[in-house]
Each structure stands twice: as C-alpha cells, then as structure tokens.
C-alpha cells in the first residue's frame, strides 16, 4: 500500500493507494471508529464492490444509500434523499459517510457530508481513474442544477481517500482512457519527467499493469496534493489544474455533453492549449505534437472535429465561470511541466489555434 499525505494543517488526510484495498479491513480501520457509517454508492458500482467493503467493515454499524447511475443523478433530489436518510436515522454528528464510486458519487456524497450538521466526516473510496487521480482529492464537492454543472457546492476535505487500483479493471475502457487524459495533464503542467514516463510506459498503461496503475495514481495525487496544498480554495495556483479545461468545456457544452466524456474533451483541449502556447511564442515548438501523439497512442481524441466551428467554441469560452471581471483566463504552458495563467490571448490567436487543431481527415 502506498500512502500520500495531503498537507492541509488540521484538515490533512492520507490517500492510500493499492490493489485490493476495498476488501482489506486494515485499510479502513484507522479511519472508521465505532460511530455509524453510511456508504453512498450507485447501482453500477454496488454489485461490483459493495460486498467487499461491507466485508471489510464487518462488525460496524453500516447502512447503504444506492443512487441511480449517471451525471444527471448529481442533483438536488439525490442530495435531499441522502440528507433525508441521515435525518430519518437521527444520524449523529460523528457519522462517517463513505463515497464508493466515481466522481459523481464522490461529489454528491461529499456535498451531503459538507452540509449535514454543517459538516461531518467522509471517506472517499474512488473507483474510476478520474476520481482516483483528481475528483477524490482536494475537497471540492458539488451538485449540478438545471442552470449549470457544479454550481452548488462546498469545499469539504475527506478524512481519508482509499483508492483501490484493482477496481479500474472493471471500468468501461473509454472511462479508463478519459482518466488517462487527466493523468497526462499533470505531466504537462507539473513535471516534464512524468510526460517522459508516460511516453515510455504506453504499453503498460494500455495493458493496465498493476505497477503502472499504482504509479500513475500515486504521482497524480502527489502533483494534485502539491497544488492543492499551496492553494486549497483556488485563489491562485490551483487554477493551473484547469489546463485544457476551458477548451474542453466549450466542446462539451457545444455538443450538449453527449459526444465526449469530460477527459476526452480535456484531451483535445490540452492539444489546443499547447498549440496556442506555441503560436503565442510562450512555449518552444514540439510539445503540442508530442502530447497529441501520446494521446493518440492511448486511444484519446486529439483534434477539433470538422463539424464544429471555431467561433462557436470561442463564444462558449466567453461564458466560462473561471473568467474573472470579464477577462478571459486560460492556462497555457511556458515549458513542458510548467503552466502559466494567461489573460492576453486575443480572439484571433484562439481561433487560429482551434483551426490548427482541426482534424485533417474530415471523418475523424
Ligand atoms: N470534485 C472534484 O474536484 C472533481 C474533479 C473532477 C471531476 N469531478 C466530477 O466528477 C464527475 C465525473 O467523475 P467520473 O468520471 O468518475 O464519472 P462517474 O462517476 O459518472 O463514473 C463513470 C462511470 O463508471 C461507472 N463506474 C465507476 N466505477 C466503476 C468501476 N470500478 N467499474 C465499472 N464501472 C464503474 C460509474 O457508475 C459511471 O457509469 C463529474 O461530475 C465531475 O464534475 C469532480
């Protein structure tokens, strides 16, 4: 078992990473006392992993709340139902919630933990790659409302993260690949050496070799811990985690969240952001091509599709909630492994970068 500490003063917590941790009582024991536990999961993950967790927590007072699957479930109704369950059971303040599932379960469970009695303990047990390398660490919790995604939420750090890398093997392959985009993002913004490592281990990553999985989760969590440790509430440097996301969100919004998984849109967005960094003269030429080659080898998309117009994407970017005081903020690169926040890219620069990243093959 690998352990990484997230250094946030009295809100610090460990992230435990390894194969088979969900079924291991020793992985849970330091984080659960004798108080009641409520496991929050969904109907896809429950049959796969709930029995193992219940086995590891044998002897504890455990209840389960199972949601339907899907991003649309990260909503008021499920938050209300979960809070209702806590209220009906007179759940005491020392109750521990456990989020067993991907980022959707983690965000909703975390938000319920943040809001019940002004905040109770919760443990993240992420079962997707995206949740293990990103969503479970950092304390952002949220639900979606009809007006937009993640508009209602709170910062609330978990008491521990238990990331069982064996769970990644049952993921739909597309979900796994989408998570790899976020992994590569850490290389692009934090550590050029990690880009080299990913490039050298593409076959191991495609084969989901246990050591390769543990390595990418550990390194990604370390990078995220560094950034979050320096800026817990996203007042500054934490913004660099949005590399590729402004373009990615524009693609997701434009296609009604139907065509791309988040990580796939981010993958395209990273190539566009690196291309813009190069054309603005901020970054030496070559990295955009290299990121695109790595992503292609990992089975991720890399081009802006021929049927989407660049001005439409630009329009979506103007509404991005990360813009401040009307200024458009983009995360660009000044070197491999080094991100900068930019407010000076003109519309024409952005349009040119989007068009430079068009699929050469119109069918792509
Ligand atoms: N809080 C944060 O910092 C943060 C960061 C990034 C993303 N997010 C949020 O995370 C969500 C996306 O998370 P996600 O990509 O994990 O999606 P998800 O939670 O929808 O999971 C993807 C799919 O995989 C299934 N699944 C989960 N684990 C599985 C397993 N081991 N085997 C088989 N199937 C499994 C799920 O049921 C779902 O169908 C979004 O709502 C996003 O806003 C939050």
mmCIF file of C-alpha atoms and ligand atoms in Angstrom:
data_model
loop_
_atom_site.group_PDB
_atom_site.id
_atom_site.type_symbol
_atom_site.label_atom_id
_atom_site.label_comp_id
_atom_site.label_asym_id
_atom_site.label_seq_id
_atom_site.Cartn_x
_atom_site.Cartn_y
_atom_site.Cartn_z
ATOM 1 C CA UNK A 1 0.000 0.000 0.000
ATOM 2 C CA UNK A 2 1.323 3.446 -0.933
ATOM 3 C CA UNK A 3 0.317 6.401 1.257
ATOM 4 C CA UNK A 4 0.472 10.077 0.348
ATOM 5 C CA UNK A 5 -0.358 12.786 2.851
ATOM 6 C CA UNK A 6 -2.343 15.795 1.700
ATOM 7 C CA UNK A 7 -0.855 18.617 3.791
ATOM 8 C CA UNK A 8 -3.682 20.937 4.835
ATOM 9 C CA UNK A 9 -2.957 21.639 8.501
ATOM 10 C CA UNK A 10 -5.763 20.318 10.698
ATOM 11 C CA UNK A 11 -7.599 19.193 7.554
ATOM 12 C CA UNK A 12 -4.700 16.979 6.384
ATOM 13 C CA UNK A 13 -5.508 13.436 5.335
ATOM 14 C CA UNK A 14 -3.901 10.361 3.814
ATOM 15 C CA UNK A 15 -4.533 8.925 0.372
ATOM 16 C CA UNK A 16 -3.993 5.164 0.403
ATOM 17 C CA UNK A 17 -3.343 3.501 -2.947
ATOM 18 C CA UNK A 18 -3.094 -0.206 -3.734
ATOM 19 C CA UNK A 19 -4.660 -3.323 -5.219
ATOM 20 C CA UNK A 20 -7.481 -4.864 -3.208
ATOM 21 C CA UNK A 21 -7.719 -2.125 -0.547
ATOM 22 C CA UNK A 22 -11.530 -2.027 -0.514
ATOM 23 C CA UNK A 23 -11.659 -5.569 0.881
ATOM 24 C CA UNK A 24 -8.841 -5.001 3.369
ATOM 25 C CA UNK A 25 -10.049 -4.203 6.923
ATOM 26 C CA UNK A 26 -6.610 -2.754 7.707
ATOM 27 C CA UNK A 27 -7.064 -0.072 5.034
ATOM 28 C CA UNK A 28 -10.289 1.101 6.689
ATOM 29 C CA UNK A 29 -9.523 0.571 10.376
ATOM 30 C CA UNK A 30 -7.581 3.826 11.029
ATOM 31 C CA UNK A 31 -10.386 5.888 9.500
ATOM 32 C CA UNK A 32 -13.555 4.421 10.977
ATOM 33 C CA UNK A 33 -14.323 4.371 14.675
ATOM 34 C CA UNK A 34 -17.356 2.850 16.334
ATOM 35 C CA UNK A 35 -19.728 5.547 15.027
ATOM 36 C CA UNK A 36 -22.313 4.716 12.341
ATOM 37 C CA UNK A 37 -21.213 4.543 8.697
ATOM 38 C CA UNK A 38 -23.378 5.319 5.673
ATOM 39 C CA UNK A 39 -21.982 4.083 2.355
ATOM 40 C CA UNK A 40 -23.125 6.089 -0.663
ATOM 41 C CA UNK A 41 -22.766 4.292 -3.983
ATOM 42 C CA UNK A 42 -24.608 3.697 -7.252
ATOM 43 C CA UNK A 43 -26.337 0.757 -8.875
ATOM 44 C CA UNK A 44 -23.380 0.009 -11.189
ATOM 45 C CA UNK A 45 -20.691 0.041 -8.537
ATOM 46 C CA UNK A 46 -22.717 -1.589 -5.731
ATOM 47 C CA UNK A 47 -22.847 -5.107 -7.210
ATOM 48 C CA UNK A 48 -19.137 -4.939 -8.063
ATOM 49 C CA UNK A 49 -17.642 -3.599 -4.844
ATOM 50 C CA UNK A 50 -20.174 -3.123 -2.053
ATOM 51 C CA UNK A 51 -19.853 -6.728 -0.789
ATOM 52 C CA UNK A 52 -16.077 -6.307 -0.428
ATOM 53 C CA UNK A 53 -16.479 -3.060 1.512
ATOM 54 C CA UNK A 54 -19.216 -4.492 3.739
ATOM 55 C CA UNK A 55 -16.927 -7.454 4.427
ATOM 56 C CA UNK A 56 -14.049 -5.163 5.395
ATOM 57 C CA UNK A 57 -16.373 -3.152 7.691
ATOM 58 C CA UNK A 58 -17.921 -6.197 9.354
ATOM 59 C CA UNK A 59 -18.851 -5.512 12.967
ATOM 60 C CA UNK A 60 -19.527 -1.811 12.271
ATOM 61 C CA UNK A 61 -22.950 -0.173 12.172
ATOM 62 C CA UNK A 62 -23.236 0.221 8.371
ATOM 63 C CA UNK A 63 -26.119 1.448 6.223
ATOM 64 C CA UNK A 64 -26.124 1.862 2.418
ATOM 65 C CA UNK A 65 -27.591 4.514 0.112
ATOM 66 C CA UNK A 66 -27.615 3.465 -3.559
ATOM 67 C CA UNK A 67 -28.270 6.024 -6.316
ATOM 68 C CA UNK A 68 -29.036 5.506 -9.979
ATOM 69 C CA UNK A 69 -26.028 5.860 -12.298
ATOM 70 C CA UNK A 70 -25.126 8.945 -14.335
ATOM 71 C CA UNK A 71 -24.034 12.578 -14.195
ATOM 72 C CA UNK A 72 -27.708 13.647 -14.124
ATOM 73 C CA UNK A 73 -28.005 11.991 -10.692
ATOM 74 C CA UNK A 74 -25.680 14.570 -9.122
ATOM 75 C CA UNK A 75 -28.773 16.608 -8.337
ATOM 76 C CA UNK A 76 -30.947 18.149 -5.630
ATOM 77 C CA UNK A 77 -33.223 15.109 -5.491
ATOM 78 C CA UNK A 78 -30.448 12.724 -4.507
ATOM 79 C CA UNK A 79 -28.918 15.256 -2.120
ATOM 80 C CA UNK A 80 -32.335 15.672 -0.488
ATOM 81 C CA UNK A 81 -32.894 11.907 -0.339
ATOM 82 C CA UNK A 82 -29.483 11.348 1.231
ATOM 83 C CA UNK A 83 -29.968 14.118 3.786
ATOM 84 C CA UNK A 84 -33.446 12.690 4.416
ATOM 85 C CA UNK A 85 -31.906 9.301 5.181
ATOM 86 C CA UNK A 86 -29.466 10.886 7.640
ATOM 87 C CA UNK A 87 -32.313 12.796 9.280
ATOM 88 C CA UNK A 88 -34.617 9.757 9.486
ATOM 89 C CA UNK A 89 -31.850 7.769 11.163
ATOM 90 C CA UNK A 90 -31.075 10.667 13.534
ATOM 91 C CA UNK A 91 -27.505 10.309 12.289
ATOM 92 C CA UNK A 92 -25.233 11.731 14.949
ATOM 93 C CA UNK A 93 -22.522 14.260 14.212
ATOM 94 C CA UNK A 94 -19.826 11.576 14.329
ATOM 95 C CA UNK A 95 -21.433 9.587 11.485
ATOM 96 C CA UNK A 96 -18.984 8.803 8.659
ATOM 97 C CA UNK A 97 -20.152 8.906 5.059
ATOM 98 C CA UNK A 98 -18.262 6.756 2.554
ATOM 99 C CA UNK A 99 -18.360 7.657 -1.166
ATOM 100 C CA UNK A 100 -17.925 4.392 -3.071
ATOM 101 C CA UNK A 101 -17.862 5.119 -6.803
ATOM 102 C CA UNK A 102 -16.731 7.631 -9.385
ATOM 103 C CA UNK A 103 -16.687 11.406 -9.250
ATOM 104 C CA UNK A 104 -20.459 11.692 -9.387
ATOM 105 C CA UNK A 105 -20.949 9.698 -6.186
ATOM 106 C CA UNK A 106 -17.931 11.416 -4.608
ATOM 107 C CA UNK A 107 -19.150 14.937 -5.353
ATOM 108 C CA UNK A 108 -22.705 14.294 -4.155
ATOM 109 C CA UNK A 109 -21.698 12.357 -1.048
ATOM 110 C CA UNK A 110 -19.088 14.997 -0.246
ATOM 111 C CA UNK A 111 -21.653 17.771 -0.557
ATOM 112 C CA UNK A 112 -24.060 15.909 1.752
ATOM 113 C CA UNK A 113 -21.171 15.445 4.215
ATOM 114 C CA UNK A 114 -20.386 19.167 3.969
ATOM 115 C CA UNK A 115 -23.965 20.190 4.660
ATOM 116 C CA UNK A 116 -25.366 17.691 7.190
ATOM 117 C CA UNK A 117 -25.000 19.321 10.603
ATOM 118 C CA UNK A 118 -22.624 21.863 8.994
ATOM 119 C CA UNK A 119 -20.133 19.177 8.104
ATOM 120 C CA UNK A 120 -19.425 15.575 9.068
ATOM 121 C CA UNK A 121 -16.593 13.174 8.271
ATOM 122 C CA UNK A 122 -16.462 11.415 4.962
ATOM 123 C CA UNK A 123 -14.147 8.971 3.255
ATOM 124 C CA UNK A 124 -13.590 8.861 -0.478
ATOM 125 C CA UNK A 125 -13.333 5.357 -1.971
ATOM 126 C CA UNK A 126 -12.929 6.310 -5.655
ATOM 127 C CA UNK A 127 -13.434 3.569 -8.245
ATOM 128 C CA UNK A 128 -12.756 5.423 -11.524
ATOM 129 C CA UNK A 129 -9.359 6.625 -12.699
ATOM 130 C CA UNK A 130 -10.654 10.190 -12.907
ATOM 131 C CA UNK A 131 -11.887 10.023 -9.322
ATOM 132 C CA UNK A 132 -8.659 8.429 -8.050
ATOM 133 C CA UNK A 133 -6.331 10.956 -9.698
ATOM 134 C CA UNK A 134 -8.493 14.044 -9.433
ATOM 135 C CA UNK A 135 -12.024 14.236 -8.009
ATOM 136 C CA UNK A 136 -11.438 12.443 -4.680
ATOM 137 C CA UNK A 137 -8.531 14.673 -3.663
ATOM 138 C CA UNK A 138 -8.792 18.373 -2.947
ATOM 139 C CA UNK A 139 -12.105 18.780 -1.165
ATOM 140 C CA UNK A 140 -14.294 20.201 -3.910
ATOM 141 C CA UNK A 141 -17.839 18.871 -3.567
ATOM 142 C CA UNK A 142 -20.850 19.843 -5.631
ATOM 143 C CA UNK A 143 -24.143 19.060 -7.274
ATOM 144 C CA UNK A 144 -25.497 20.223 -10.620
ATOM 145 C CA UNK A 145 -28.575 22.407 -11.046
ATOM 146 C CA UNK A 146 -30.509 22.987 -14.260
ATOM 147 C CA UNK A 147 -28.644 26.285 -14.783
ATOM 148 C CA UNK A 148 -25.243 24.608 -14.810
ATOM 149 C CA UNK A 149 -22.844 21.943 -13.598
ATOM 150 C CA UNK A 150 -21.249 22.122 -10.149
ATOM 151 C CA UNK A 151 -22.915 25.464 -9.391
ATOM 152 C CA UNK A 152 -23.878 24.462 -5.842
ATOM 153 C CA UNK A 153 -21.139 23.069 -3.665
ATOM 154 C CA UNK A 154 -18.670 23.464 -0.849
ATOM 155 C CA UNK A 155 -15.050 22.903 -0.019
ATOM 156 C CA UNK A 156 -15.029 19.956 2.379
ATOM 157 C CA UNK A 157 -11.966 17.737 2.693
ATOM 158 C CA UNK A 158 -12.371 13.976 3.213
ATOM 159 C CA UNK A 159 -10.893 12.274 6.290
ATOM 160 C CA UNK A 160 -9.134 9.751 4.031
ATOM 161 C CA UNK A 161 -9.047 8.508 0.449
ATOM 162 C CA UNK A 162 -8.899 4.753 -0.184
ATOM 163 C CA UNK A 163 -8.012 4.203 -3.852
ATOM 164 C CA UNK A 164 -8.172 0.532 -4.815
ATOM 165 C CA UNK A 165 -6.447 0.356 -8.197
ATOM 166 C CA UNK A 166 -7.863 -3.124 -8.892
ATOM 167 C CA UNK A 167 -11.285 -1.505 -9.381
ATOM 168 C CA UNK A 168 -10.007 0.217 -12.528
ATOM 169 C CA UNK A 169 -10.040 -3.117 -14.386
ATOM 170 C CA UNK A 170 -13.842 -3.250 -14.499
ATOM 171 C CA UNK A 171 -14.162 0.283 -15.884
ATOM 172 C CA UNK A 172 -15.543 0.704 -19.383
ATOM 173 C CA UNK A 173 -12.336 1.179 -21.465
ATOM 174 C CA UNK A 174 -13.475 4.623 -22.595
ATOM 175 C CA UNK A 175 -13.771 5.785 -18.966
ATOM 176 C CA UNK A 176 -10.276 4.494 -18.245
ATOM 177 C CA UNK A 177 -8.820 6.318 -21.245
ATOM 178 C CA UNK A 178 -10.633 9.521 -20.282
ATOM 179 C CA UNK A 179 -8.938 9.315 -16.874
ATOM 180 C CA UNK A 180 -5.557 8.978 -18.579
ATOM 181 C CA UNK A 181 -6.073 12.439 -20.088
ATOM 182 C CA UNK A 182 -6.142 13.930 -16.574
ATOM 183 C CA UNK A 183 -3.013 11.925 -15.712
ATOM 184 C CA UNK A 184 -1.148 13.331 -18.720
ATOM 185 C CA UNK A 185 -2.351 16.791 -17.701
ATOM 186 C CA UNK A 186 -0.246 16.574 -14.518
ATOM 187 C CA UNK A 187 2.824 15.893 -16.632
ATOM 188 C CA UNK A 188 2.037 18.846 -18.892
ATOM 189 C CA UNK A 189 1.575 21.324 -16.025
ATOM 190 C CA UNK A 190 3.770 19.945 -13.196
ATOM 191 C CA UNK A 191 6.563 17.659 -14.359
ATOM 192 C CA UNK A 192 8.144 17.139 -17.778
ATOM 193 C CA UNK A 193 9.696 13.916 -16.410
ATOM 194 C CA UNK A 194 6.202 12.483 -15.965
ATOM 195 C CA UNK A 195 5.460 13.114 -19.663
ATOM 196 C CA UNK A 196 8.604 11.078 -20.427
ATOM 197 C CA UNK A 197 7.455 8.332 -18.053
ATOM 198 C CA UNK A 198 4.011 8.101 -19.661
ATOM 199 C CA UNK A 199 5.556 8.055 -23.129
ATOM 200 C CA UNK A 200 7.840 5.181 -22.103
ATOM 201 C CA UNK A 201 5.014 3.220 -20.470
ATOM 202 C CA UNK A 202 2.227 3.443 -23.011
ATOM 203 C CA UNK A 203 2.045 -0.339 -23.443
ATOM 204 C CA UNK A 204 1.935 -0.938 -19.673
ATOM 205 C CA UNK A 205 -0.825 1.669 -19.347
ATOM 206 C CA UNK A 206 -2.822 0.166 -22.173
ATOM 207 C CA UNK A 207 -2.449 -3.247 -20.517
ATOM 208 C CA UNK A 208 -3.419 -1.757 -17.117
ATOM 209 C CA UNK A 209 -0.411 -3.361 -15.455
ATOM 210 C CA UNK A 210 -0.738 -3.113 -11.656
ATOM 211 C CA UNK A 211 2.568 -1.292 -11.111
ATOM 212 C CA UNK A 212 1.780 1.194 -13.873
ATOM 213 C CA UNK A 213 -1.662 1.887 -12.380
ATOM 214 C CA UNK A 214 -0.243 2.409 -8.897
ATOM 215 C CA UNK A 215 2.454 4.683 -10.321
ATOM 216 C CA UNK A 216 0.086 6.969 -12.247
ATOM 217 C CA UNK A 217 -2.341 7.256 -9.330
ATOM 218 C CA UNK A 218 0.446 7.955 -6.842
ATOM 219 C CA UNK A 219 2.205 10.517 -8.996
ATOM 220 C CA UNK A 220 -1.022 12.256 -9.991
ATOM 221 C CA UNK A 221 -2.138 12.501 -6.362
ATOM 222 C CA UNK A 222 1.287 13.895 -5.384
ATOM 223 C CA UNK A 223 1.041 16.604 -8.039
ATOM 224 C CA UNK A 224 -2.520 17.445 -7.064
ATOM 225 C CA UNK A 225 -1.511 17.489 -3.376
ATOM 226 C CA UNK A 226 1.265 19.990 -4.111
ATOM 227 C CA UNK A 227 -1.077 22.310 -5.948
ATOM 228 C CA UNK A 228 -3.983 21.992 -3.503
ATOM 229 C CA UNK A 229 -1.606 22.292 -0.517
ATOM 230 C CA UNK A 230 -0.450 25.644 -1.913
ATOM 231 C CA UNK A 231 -3.948 26.919 -2.729
ATOM 232 C CA UNK A 232 -6.788 24.990 -1.084
ATOM 233 C CA UNK A 233 -9.579 27.323 -2.235
ATOM 234 C CA UNK A 234 -8.477 28.091 -5.761
ATOM 235 C CA UNK A 235 -7.437 31.682 -5.212
ATOM 236 C CA UNK A 236 -4.344 31.322 -7.358
ATOM 237 C CA UNK A 237 -2.104 28.469 -8.430
ATOM 238 C CA UNK A 238 -4.862 25.834 -8.224
ATOM 239 C CA UNK A 239 -6.222 27.320 -11.446
ATOM 240 C CA UNK A 240 -3.435 25.546 -13.376
ATOM 241 C CA UNK A 241 -5.332 22.287 -12.834
ATOM 242 C CA UNK A 242 -7.741 23.654 -15.435
ATOM 243 C CA UNK A 243 -5.189 23.180 -18.226
ATOM 244 C CA UNK A 244 -7.132 22.032 -21.293
ATOM 245 C CA UNK A 245 -10.423 22.516 -19.451
ATOM 246 C CA UNK A 246 -11.561 25.845 -20.912
ATOM 247 C CA UNK A 247 -11.403 24.459 -24.446
ATOM 248 C CA UNK A 248 -12.693 21.113 -23.188
ATOM 249 C CA UNK A 249 -15.719 22.679 -21.500
ATOM 250 C CA UNK A 250 -16.502 24.630 -24.664
ATOM 251 C CA UNK A 251 -16.515 21.360 -26.629
ATOM 252 C CA UNK A 252 -18.635 19.611 -24.004
ATOM 253 C CA UNK A 253 -21.141 22.466 -23.831
ATOM 254 C CA UNK A 254 -21.341 22.833 -27.589
ATOM 255 C CA UNK A 255 -22.069 19.127 -28.013
ATOM 256 C CA UNK A 256 -24.615 19.076 -25.178
ATOM 257 C CA UNK A 257 -22.442 16.778 -23.004
ATOM 258 C CA UNK A 258 -23.437 13.905 -25.312
ATOM 259 C CA UNK A 259 -20.470 13.398 -27.566
ATOM 260 C CA UNK A 260 -17.408 13.474 -25.322
ATOM 261 C CA UNK A 261 -16.532 12.206 -21.908
ATOM 262 C CA UNK A 262 -15.010 15.007 -19.854
ATOM 263 C CA UNK A 263 -11.486 13.574 -20.152
ATOM 264 C CA UNK A 264 -11.826 13.214 -23.921
ATOM 265 C CA UNK A 265 -12.797 16.872 -24.284
ATOM 266 C CA UNK A 266 -9.921 17.841 -21.975
ATOM 267 C CA UNK A 267 -7.548 15.787 -24.137
ATOM 268 C CA UNK A 268 -8.470 17.826 -27.215
ATOM 269 C CA UNK A 269 -8.348 20.978 -25.084
ATOM 270 C CA UNK A 270 -4.792 20.234 -23.957
ATOM 271 C CA UNK A 271 -3.597 19.976 -27.553
ATOM 272 C CA UNK A 272 -5.331 23.268 -28.394
ATOM 273 C CA UNK A 273 -3.854 24.980 -25.304
ATOM 274 C CA UNK A 274 -0.355 23.709 -26.102
ATOM 275 C CA UNK A 275 -0.768 24.804 -29.737
ATOM 276 C CA UNK A 276 -1.839 28.278 -28.597
ATOM 277 C CA UNK A 277 1.105 28.425 -26.178
ATOM 278 C CA UNK A 278 3.438 27.668 -29.081
ATOM 279 C CA UNK A 279 1.834 30.092 -31.536
ATOM 280 C CA UNK A 280 1.927 32.866 -28.925
ATOM 281 C CA UNK A 281 5.669 32.225 -28.571
ATOM 282 C CA UNK A 282 5.337 31.259 -24.909
ATOM 283 C CA UNK A 283 6.404 27.646 -25.443
ATOM 284 C CA UNK A 284 9.067 26.186 -27.734
ATOM 285 C CA UNK A 285 7.530 24.254 -30.649
ATOM 286 C CA UNK A 286 7.103 20.498 -30.354
ATOM 287 C CA UNK A 287 5.096 19.767 -27.199
ATOM 288 C CA UNK A 288 1.658 20.084 -28.796
ATOM 289 C CA UNK A 289 2.611 17.442 -31.357
ATOM 290 C CA UNK A 290 4.098 15.242 -28.640
ATOM 291 C CA UNK A 291 1.008 15.439 -26.417
ATOM 292 C CA UNK A 292 -1.168 14.614 -29.432
ATOM 293 C CA UNK A 293 0.993 11.577 -30.265
ATOM 294 C CA UNK A 294 0.863 10.268 -26.690
ATOM 295 C CA UNK A 295 -2.885 10.785 -26.520
ATOM 296 C CA UNK A 296 -3.443 9.031 -29.842
ATOM 297 C CA UNK A 297 -1.366 6.086 -28.640
ATOM 298 C CA UNK A 298 -3.526 5.938 -25.501
ATOM 299 C CA UNK A 299 -6.700 5.972 -27.606
ATOM 300 C CA UNK A 300 -7.720 9.554 -26.843
ATOM 301 C CA UNK A 301 -9.021 12.112 -29.355
ATOM 302 C CA UNK A 302 -6.707 14.973 -30.284
ATOM 303 C CA UNK A 303 -8.450 17.084 -32.919
ATOM 304 C CA UNK A 304 -11.290 19.606 -33.071
ATOM 305 C CA UNK A 305 -13.912 17.900 -35.231
ATOM 306 C CA UNK A 306 -14.618 19.300 -38.690
ATOM 307 C CA UNK A 307 -18.310 19.867 -37.935
ATOM 308 C CA UNK A 308 -17.687 22.289 -35.050
ATOM 309 C CA UNK A 309 -16.964 25.913 -35.887
ATOM 310 C CA UNK A 310 -14.190 27.673 -34.016
ATOM 311 C CA UNK A 311 -16.255 30.880 -33.418
ATOM 312 C CA UNK A 312 -18.936 28.792 -31.690
ATOM 313 C CA UNK A 313 -16.353 27.377 -29.293
ATOM 314 C CA UNK A 314 -14.951 30.847 -28.672
ATOM 315 C CA UNK A 315 -18.444 32.029 -27.755
ATOM 316 C CA UNK A 316 -18.774 29.274 -25.136
ATOM 317 C CA UNK A 317 -15.383 30.205 -23.719
ATOM 318 C CA UNK A 318 -16.565 33.771 -23.099
ATOM 319 C CA UNK A 319 -19.132 32.382 -20.644
ATOM 320 C CA UNK A 320 -16.637 30.221 -18.735
ATOM 321 C CA UNK A 321 -17.080 30.615 -14.979
ATOM 322 C CA UNK A 322 -13.317 30.783 -14.492
ATOM 323 C CA UNK A 323 -13.179 34.146 -16.259
ATOM 324 C CA UNK A 324 -12.660 36.977 -13.808
ATOM 325 C CA UNK A 325 -14.058 40.518 -14.124
ATOM 326 C CA UNK A 326 -14.790 39.949 -17.796
ATOM 327 C CA UNK A 327 -11.225 38.881 -18.562
ATOM 328 C CA UNK A 328 -10.802 35.532 -20.214
ATOM 329 C CA UNK A 329 -8.347 33.362 -18.320
ATOM 330 C CA UNK A 330 -6.560 30.489 -19.970
ATOM 331 C CA UNK A 331 -3.991 28.079 -18.621
ATOM 332 C CA UNK A 332 -1.094 27.865 -21.051
ATOM 333 C CA UNK A 333 2.397 26.367 -20.901
ATOM 334 C CA UNK A 334 5.766 28.119 -20.799
ATOM 335 C CA UNK A 335 7.712 24.840 -20.894
ATOM 336 C CA UNK A 336 6.886 21.135 -20.621
ATOM 337 C CA UNK A 337 5.765 20.714 -16.992
ATOM 338 C CA UNK A 338 5.294 24.450 -16.406
ATOM 339 C CA UNK A 339 1.888 26.145 -16.555
ATOM 340 C CA UNK A 340 1.035 29.841 -16.578
ATOM 341 C CA UNK A 341 -2.270 31.684 -16.285
ATOM 342 C CA UNK A 342 -2.774 33.901 -19.317
ATOM 343 C CA UNK A 343 -5.222 36.756 -19.843
ATOM 344 C CA UNK A 344 -3.711 38.173 -23.005
ATOM 345 C CA UNK A 345 -4.697 35.778 -25.784
ATOM 346 C CA UNK A 346 -6.719 37.619 -28.425
ATOM 347 C CA UNK A 347 -9.750 36.075 -30.104
ATOM 348 C CA UNK A 348 -7.757 35.778 -33.334
ATOM 349 C CA UNK A 349 -4.984 33.786 -31.567
ATOM 350 C CA UNK A 350 -7.543 31.404 -30.102
ATOM 351 C CA UNK A 351 -9.408 30.926 -33.363
ATOM 352 C CA UNK A 352 -6.124 30.222 -35.159
ATOM 353 C CA UNK A 353 -5.151 27.607 -32.541
ATOM 354 C CA UNK A 354 -8.551 25.920 -32.751
ATOM 355 C CA UNK A 355 -8.307 25.796 -36.538
ATOM 356 C CA UNK A 356 -4.730 24.490 -36.400
ATOM 357 C CA UNK A 357 -6.049 21.555 -34.360
ATOM 358 C CA UNK A 358 -8.731 20.577 -36.854
ATOM 359 C CA UNK A 359 -8.946 17.004 -37.990
ATOM 360 C CA UNK A 360 -7.039 16.647 -41.250
ATOM 361 C CA UNK A 361 -9.381 13.803 -42.089
ATOM 362 C CA UNK A 362 -12.928 15.265 -42.086
ATOM 363 C CA UNK A 363 -14.281 11.888 -40.961
ATOM 364 C CA UNK A 364 -12.148 11.942 -37.812
HETATM 365 N N1 LIG B 1 -14.520 17.330 -7.005
HETATM 366 C C1 LIG B 1 -13.595 17.476 -7.922
HETATM 367 O O1 LIG B 1 -12.519 18.022 -7.694
HETATM 368 C C2 LIG B 1 -13.854 16.932 -9.293
HETATM 369 C C3 LIG B 1 -12.811 16.868 -10.221
HETATM 370 C C4 LIG B 1 -13.074 16.314 -11.461
HETATM 371 C C5 LIG B 1 -14.337 15.841 -11.766
HETATM 372 N N2 LIG B 1 -15.329 15.929 -10.840
HETATM 373 C C6 LIG B 1 -16.676 15.419 -11.127
HETATM 374 O O2 LIG B 1 -16.568 14.014 -11.281
HETATM 375 C C7 LIG B 1 -17.625 13.575 -12.133
HETATM 376 C C8 LIG B 1 -17.069 12.623 -13.142
HETATM 377 O O3 LIG B 1 -16.494 11.529 -12.461
HETATM 378 P P1 LIG B 1 -16.223 10.131 -13.191
HETATM 379 O O4 LIG B 1 -15.510 10.371 -14.450
HETATM 380 O O5 LIG B 1 -15.642 9.239 -12.161
HETATM 381 O O6 LIG B 1 -17.690 9.683 -13.649
HETATM 382 P P2 LIG B 1 -18.804 8.749 -12.967
HETATM 383 O O7 LIG B 1 -18.813 8.904 -11.516
HETATM 384 O O8 LIG B 1 -20.056 9.012 -13.713
HETATM 385 O O9 LIG B 1 -18.270 7.283 -13.339
HETATM 386 C C9 LIG B 1 -18.196 6.900 -14.698
HETATM 387 C C10 LIG B 1 -18.968 5.593 -14.951
HETATM 388 O O10 LIG B 1 -18.200 4.496 -14.451
HETATM 389 C C11 LIG B 1 -19.010 3.703 -13.570
HETATM 390 N N3 LIG B 1 -18.067 3.105 -12.637
HETATM 391 C C12 LIG B 1 -17.461 3.694 -11.590
HETATM 392 N N4 LIG B 1 -16.521 2.870 -11.096
HETATM 393 C C13 LIG B 1 -16.562 1.743 -11.825
HETATM 394 C C14 LIG B 1 -15.803 0.543 -11.809
HETATM 395 N N5 LIG B 1 -14.777 0.370 -10.984
HETATM 396 N N6 LIG B 1 -16.120 -0.423 -12.709
HETATM 397 C C15 LIG B 1 -17.119 -0.228 -13.613
HETATM 398 N N7 LIG B 1 -17.829 0.890 -13.711
HETATM 399 C C16 LIG B 1 -17.553 1.865 -12.812
HETATM 400 C C17 LIG B 1 -19.983 4.688 -12.996
HETATM 401 O O11 LIG B 1 -21.111 4.038 -12.467
HETATM 402 C C18 LIG B 1 -20.310 5.524 -14.236
HETATM 403 O O12 LIG B 1 -21.218 4.848 -15.070
HETATM 404 C C19 LIG B 1 -18.264 14.808 -12.732
HETATM 405 O O13 LIG B 1 -19.489 15.054 -12.097
HETATM 406 C C20 LIG B 1 -17.274 15.915 -12.403
HETATM 407 O O14 LIG B 1 -17.893 17.170 -12.236
HETATM 408 C C21 LIG B 1 -15.114 16.451 -9.611
#
